[in-house]
CSV table of C-alpha atoms and ligand atoms in Angstrom, one decimal:
chain,number,residue,atom,x,y,z
R,1,MET,CA,123.8,57.6,34.6
R,2,LYS,CA,127.5,59.6,33.9
R,3,ALA,CA,130.2,60.9,36.4
R,4,ARG,CA,133.1,62.9,34.6
R,5,LEU,CA,136.4,61.7,35.8
R,6,LYS,CA,140.0,62.3,35.2
R,7,SER,CA,140.2,59.7,33.3
R,8,GLY,CA,136.8,60.3,31.3
R,9,THR,CA,133.2,59.5,31.3
R,10,LEU,CA,132.0,56.7,33.9
R,11,ASN,CA,128.6,54.8,33.3
R,12,TYR,CA,127.2,53.6,36.1
R,13,VAL,CA,123.8,52.4,37.6
R,14,ASP,CA,122.4,53.9,41.1
R,15,LYS,CA,119.5,52.3,42.6
R,16,GLY,CA,117.7,52.5,46.0
R,17,ASN,CA,118.1,54.1,49.9
R,18,GLY,CA,120.2,53.2,52.3
R,19,PRO,CA,124.1,52.1,53.1
R,20,PRO,CA,125.7,52.6,49.8
R,21,VAL,CA,127.0,49.2,48.1
R,22,LEU,CA,129.7,49.7,45.4
R,23,LEU,CA,129.4,46.7,42.7
R,24,ILE,CA,132.4,46.0,40.5
R,25,HIS,CA,132.5,43.9,37.8
R,26,ALA,CA,134.1,41.0,36.3
R,27,PHE,CA,136.4,40.6,33.1
R,28,PRO,CA,135.0,41.0,29.8
R,29,LEU,CA,132.0,42.2,31.2
R,30,ASN,CA,129.9,45.5,32.5
R,31,HIS,CA,127.8,46.4,35.1
R,32,THR,CA,124.9,44.8,33.7
R,33,MET,CA,126.4,41.3,35.0
R,34,TRP,CA,124.9,42.8,38.3
R,35,GLN,CA,121.3,43.4,37.2
R,36,SER,CA,119.9,40.3,39.8
R,37,GLN,CA,121.7,42.3,42.6
R,38,VAL,CA,120.8,45.7,42.0
R,39,ALA,CA,117.2,44.3,41.7
R,40,VAL,CA,117.5,42.4,44.9
R,41,LEU,CA,119.8,44.8,47.0
R,42,SER,CA,118.4,47.8,46.1
R,43,SER,CA,115.1,47.0,48.5
R,44,ARG,CA,117.4,47.9,51.6
R,45,PHE,CA,120.6,49.8,50.1
R,46,ARG,CA,121.8,52.3,47.8
R,47,VAL,CA,123.4,50.2,44.8
R,48,ILE,CA,126.2,51.4,42.7
R,49,ALA,CA,127.3,49.8,40.0
R,50,PRO,CA,129.7,51.4,37.5
R,51,ASP,CA,131.2,50.0,34.1
R,52,ILE,CA,135.1,50.4,35.1
R,53,ARG,CA,137.0,52.2,32.4
R,54,GLY,CA,136.7,51.4,28.7
R,55,PHE,CA,133.8,49.1,29.6
R,56,GLY,CA,130.1,49.2,28.8
R,57,GLU,CA,129.5,52.9,28.3
R,58,SER,CA,132.5,54.1,30.2
R,59,LEU,CA,134.6,56.1,27.6
R,60,PRO,CA,137.2,56.4,26.5
R,61,ALA,CA,139.3,53.2,26.8
R,62,SER,CA,142.5,53.7,28.1
R,63,PRO,CA,145.7,52.1,29.7
R,64,TRP,CA,145.2,51.6,33.7
R,65,THR,CA,146.9,49.9,36.4
R,66,ILE,CA,145.0,48.4,39.4
R,67,ASP,CA,146.4,51.4,41.6
R,68,GLU,CA,144.8,53.8,39.3
R,69,MET,CA,141.6,52.1,39.1
R,70,CYS,CA,141.2,52.1,43.0
R,71,ASP,CA,142.0,56.2,42.4
R,72,ASP,CA,138.9,56.1,39.7
R,73,LEU,CA,136.6,54.7,41.9
R,74,ALA,CA,137.8,56.7,45.3
R,75,GLU,CA,137.2,59.8,42.7
R,76,PHE,CA,133.8,58.4,41.3
R,77,LEU,CA,132.6,58.0,45.4
R,78,ASP,CA,134.0,61.6,46.1
R,79,GLN,CA,131.4,62.3,43.2
R,80,LEU,CA,128.5,61.0,44.6
R,81,ASN,CA,129.3,62.2,48.0
R,82,ILE,CA,130.0,58.8,49.3
R,83,LYS,CA,132.7,58.6,52.2
R,84,THR,CA,131.8,55.0,53.3
R,85,CYS,CA,130.4,52.1,51.5
R,86,ALA,CA,130.6,48.0,51.5
R,87,VAL,CA,132.6,47.2,48.3
R,88,ALA,CA,131.6,44.1,46.4
R,89,GLY,CA,134.2,42.5,43.4
R,90,LEU,CA,134.0,39.8,41.4
R,91,SER,CA,137.2,38.1,39.8
R,92,MET,CA,138.7,41.4,38.3
R,93,GLY,CA,136.2,43.2,40.4
R,94,GLY,CA,138.0,41.6,43.6
R,95,TYR,CA,141.8,42.5,41.8
R,96,ILE,CA,140.7,46.2,42.2
R,97,GLY,CA,138.4,45.6,45.6
R,98,LEU,CA,141.1,44.0,47.6
R,99,PRO,CA,143.4,47.1,46.9
R,100,PHE,CA,141.0,49.4,46.8
R,101,CYS,CA,140.0,48.2,50.6
R,102,LEU,CA,143.9,48.2,51.5
R,103,LYS,CA,144.5,51.7,50.3
R,104,TYR,CA,141.4,53.4,51.3
R,105,PRO,CA,140.3,51.6,54.4
R,106,ASP,CA,138.6,54.3,55.8
R,107,ARG,CA,136.2,54.2,52.8
R,108,VAL,CA,135.2,50.7,53.2
R,109,LEU,CA,132.7,49.1,55.4
R,110,GLN,CA,132.8,45.8,54.9
R,111,ILE,CA,134.3,43.7,51.4
R,112,ILE,CA,133.2,41.2,49.5
R,113,LEU,CA,135.5,39.2,47.4
R,114,ALA,CA,134.0,36.8,45.2
R,115,ASN,CA,135.4,34.3,43.0
R,116,THR,CA,139.0,36.2,43.0
R,117,ARG,CA,142.7,36.1,43.8
R,118,ALA,CA,144.7,38.1,46.3
R,119,ARG,CA,147.9,36.9,44.8
R,120,ALA,CA,149.5,38.3,41.7
R,121,ASP,CA,149.5,35.8,38.5
R,122,ASN,CA,152.2,33.4,38.0
R,123,GLU,CA,154.8,33.3,35.1
R,124,THR,CA,152.5,30.8,33.2
R,125,GLU,CA,149.3,33.2,34.0
R,126,LYS,CA,151.1,36.0,32.7
R,127,ALA,CA,152.4,34.5,29.6
R,128,ALA,CA,148.9,33.4,28.8
R,129,ARG,CA,147.6,37.1,29.4
R,130,THR,CA,150.6,38.4,27.2
R,131,GLU,CA,149.2,35.9,24.4
R,132,MET,CA,145.8,37.0,24.8
R,133,ILE,CA,146.7,40.5,24.5
R,134,ALA,CA,148.4,39.6,21.1
R,135,ALA,CA,145.1,38.0,20.1
R,136,LEU,CA,142.8,40.6,20.8
R,137,GLU,CA,145.1,42.7,18.9
R,138,GLN,CA,145.1,40.7,15.9
R,139,HIS,CA,141.6,39.4,16.0
R,140,GLY,CA,139.5,42.0,18.1
R,141,ALA,CA,137.1,41.0,21.1
R,142,GLY,CA,135.0,38.6,18.8
R,143,ILE,CA,137.7,35.9,20.2
R,144,LEU,CA,136.4,36.5,23.5
R,145,PRO,CA,133.1,34.3,23.6
R,146,ASP,CA,134.9,31.4,22.6
R,147,ARG,CA,137.9,31.8,24.5
R,148,MET,CA,136.0,32.5,28.0
R,149,LEU,CA,132.6,31.3,27.8
R,150,PRO,CA,133.6,27.6,28.7
R,151,ARG,CA,135.8,28.9,31.6
R,152,LEU,CA,133.4,31.5,33.1
R,153,LEU,CA,130.3,29.2,33.3
R,154,GLN,CA,130.0,25.8,35.3
R,155,PRO,CA,129.7,22.8,32.5
R,156,ASN,CA,126.0,22.3,31.3
R,157,PRO,CA,125.4,26.3,32.3
R,158,SER,CA,121.4,27.3,31.8
R,159,PRO,CA,121.1,28.8,28.1
R,160,GLU,CA,119.5,32.2,29.7
R,161,VAL,CA,123.2,33.0,31.3
R,162,VAL,CA,125.1,31.9,28.2
R,163,HIS,CA,123.0,34.3,26.2
R,164,LEU,CA,123.5,37.0,28.5
R,165,VAL,CA,127.3,36.8,29.1
R,166,ARG,CA,127.5,36.8,25.0
R,167,ASP,CA,125.6,39.6,25.2
R,168,LEU,CA,127.7,41.2,27.6
R,169,MET,CA,130.6,40.2,26.0
R,170,ALA,CA,129.6,41.5,22.6
R,171,ASN,CA,129.7,44.8,24.6
R,172,THR,CA,133.2,45.0,25.2
R,173,SER,CA,135.8,46.8,22.9
R,174,ALA,CA,139.2,44.9,21.8
R,175,SER,CA,140.8,48.2,23.5
R,176,ALA,CA,139.2,47.7,26.6
R,177,ALA,CA,139.9,44.1,26.9
R,178,ILE,CA,144.0,44.4,26.5
R,179,TYR,CA,144.4,47.5,28.6
R,180,ALA,CA,142.3,45.3,31.6
R,181,VAL,CA,144.4,42.0,30.5
R,182,MET,CA,147.5,44.2,30.8
R,183,ALA,CA,146.3,45.5,34.3
R,184,MET,CA,145.1,42.2,35.5
R,185,ARG,CA,148.5,40.8,34.4
R,186,ASP,CA,150.4,43.4,36.2
R,187,ARG,CA,148.3,43.6,39.1
R,188,PRO,CA,150.4,43.4,42.5
R,189,ASP,CA,150.2,41.0,44.7
R,190,CYS,CA,148.0,41.5,48.2
R,191,SER,CA,148.4,37.9,49.9
R,192,SER,CA,151.2,39.2,52.1
R,193,ARG,CA,148.7,42.3,53.1
R,194,LEU,CA,145.6,40.4,53.8
R,195,HIS,CA,146.1,40.6,57.4
R,196,ARG,CA,145.8,44.4,57.0
R,197,VAL,CA,142.3,44.3,56.1
R,198,SER,CA,140.5,46.1,59.1
R,199,CYS,CA,136.7,45.5,58.3
R,200,PRO,CA,134.5,42.4,57.8
R,201,ALA,CA,135.0,40.7,54.9
R,202,LEU,CA,133.2,37.8,52.9
R,203,VAL,CA,135.0,35.5,50.5
R,204,VAL,CA,132.5,34.1,47.9
R,205,ALA,CA,133.9,30.6,46.1
R,206,GLY,CA,131.9,28.9,43.2
R,207,GLU,CA,131.8,25.2,43.9
R,208,ASN,CA,132.6,24.3,39.8
R,209,ASP,CA,134.5,27.3,39.3
R,210,VAL,CA,137.8,26.5,37.2
R,211,ILE,CA,139.8,29.8,37.1
R,212,THR,CA,139.8,30.5,40.9
R,213,ASN,CA,139.6,27.4,42.6
R,214,THR,CA,137.7,27.0,46.0
R,215,ASP,CA,140.8,26.4,48.2
R,216,GLU,CA,142.6,29.4,46.8
R,217,CYS,CA,139.4,31.8,47.7
R,218,ARG,CA,139.3,30.1,51.5
R,219,SER,CA,142.7,30.8,51.9
R,220,ILE,CA,141.8,34.8,51.3
R,221,ALA,CA,139.3,34.4,54.2
R,222,GLU,CA,141.5,32.7,56.3
R,223,GLY,CA,144.1,35.3,55.7
R,224,ILE,CA,141.7,38.1,56.8
R,225,PRO,CA,141.2,38.7,60.5
R,226,GLY,CA,137.6,37.3,60.9
R,227,GLY,CA,137.2,36.8,57.2
R,228,ARG,CA,134.3,34.7,56.3
R,229,PHE,CA,133.7,32.2,53.5
R,230,VAL,CA,130.7,31.0,51.5
R,231,LEU,CA,130.8,28.5,48.9
R,232,ILE,CA,127.9,28.8,46.4
R,233,SER,CA,126.9,25.6,44.9
R,234,LYS,CA,125.8,24.9,40.9
R,235,ALA,CA,127.9,27.9,40.1
R,236,GLY,CA,131.2,28.3,38.4
R,237,HIS,CA,133.2,31.4,38.2
R,238,LEU,CA,130.3,33.8,37.9
R,239,THR,CA,128.5,32.5,41.0
R,240,ASN,CA,126.4,35.9,41.0
R,241,LEU,CA,124.7,35.3,37.6
R,242,GLU,CA,124.4,31.5,37.8
R,243,ASN,CA,123.4,31.1,41.6
R,244,PRO,CA,122.1,34.3,41.8
R,245,GLN,CA,119.5,33.1,45.1
R,246,GLU,CA,122.2,32.1,47.0
R,247,PHE,CA,124.6,34.8,46.0
R,248,ASN,CA,122.3,37.4,47.1
R,249,ARG,CA,121.6,35.5,50.1
R,250,ALA,CA,125.1,35.6,51.2
R,251,ILE,CA,125.5,39.4,50.4
R,252,THR,CA,122.4,40.1,52.1
R,253,ASP,CA,122.9,38.1,55.3
R,254,PHE,CA,126.9,39.8,55.7
R,255,ILE,CA,126.0,43.4,55.0
R,256,VAL,CA,123.4,44.2,57.9
F,1,MLT,C1,137.2,37.8,35.4
F,1,MLT,O1,136.3,37.0,35.7
F,1,MLT,O2,137.3,38.8,35.6
F,1,MLT,C2,138.5,37.5,34.9
F,1,MLT,O3,138.3,35.9,34.1
F,1,MLT,C3,139.5,37.0,35.8
F,1,MLT,C4,141.0,36.6,35.3
F,1,MLT,O4,141.0,36.8,34.0
F,1,MLT,O5,141.8,36.1,35.9
């Protein structure tokens, strides 16, 4: 389905009936990463999974900040006539989901922050992002699988998941990737505002995640009043893809 936003056309899936759940995808993927969650959650919820600006079939790619992406999503929910919903963001999706929840507290009934950070990048991480942008400008999006796959998945990942993630990356344009890396590099630090999250929160970590470590995820849960924490076994960074059974159970147990 397509929504027309001020920033362009937003492609999304909208499946099921019940309380709405907005799923925000990771970098450098698209809404298809949520296919298992859409299938399972849509038996009880209205599941909405957009391709964020420039990714998947959302066009055109154009520069964005995290704050602007929060506004894109608020405009998108307005168009769907959704006033309040649960929000789940994985990694980059959490870099957007947490500020969204802080900026639009009246719209978020529950927040799920998976494999993500509340803090901004440190100087070393910012420098790595700047190098990634230069590499994408020079060589294109074809560099993404070799650079990202070994870090996104646990050691010895399932061949099906590797195949799926490669396919998802093949769909990503260099410009979408560049604008997203810029937005992630320049994202705000939300760690000092965690206490202001006023809705129930679940923080999800993967036991073999090498991008966002378990302790960092646990400390996000500790910073949010009443925040809950769950560790997904046998999963790296992409917990929803590597262990969908545990991930889906954690989410459905949380959003009641
Ligand atoms: C993601 O999975 O969204 C990204 O790897 C996050 C990041 O690069 O910090």
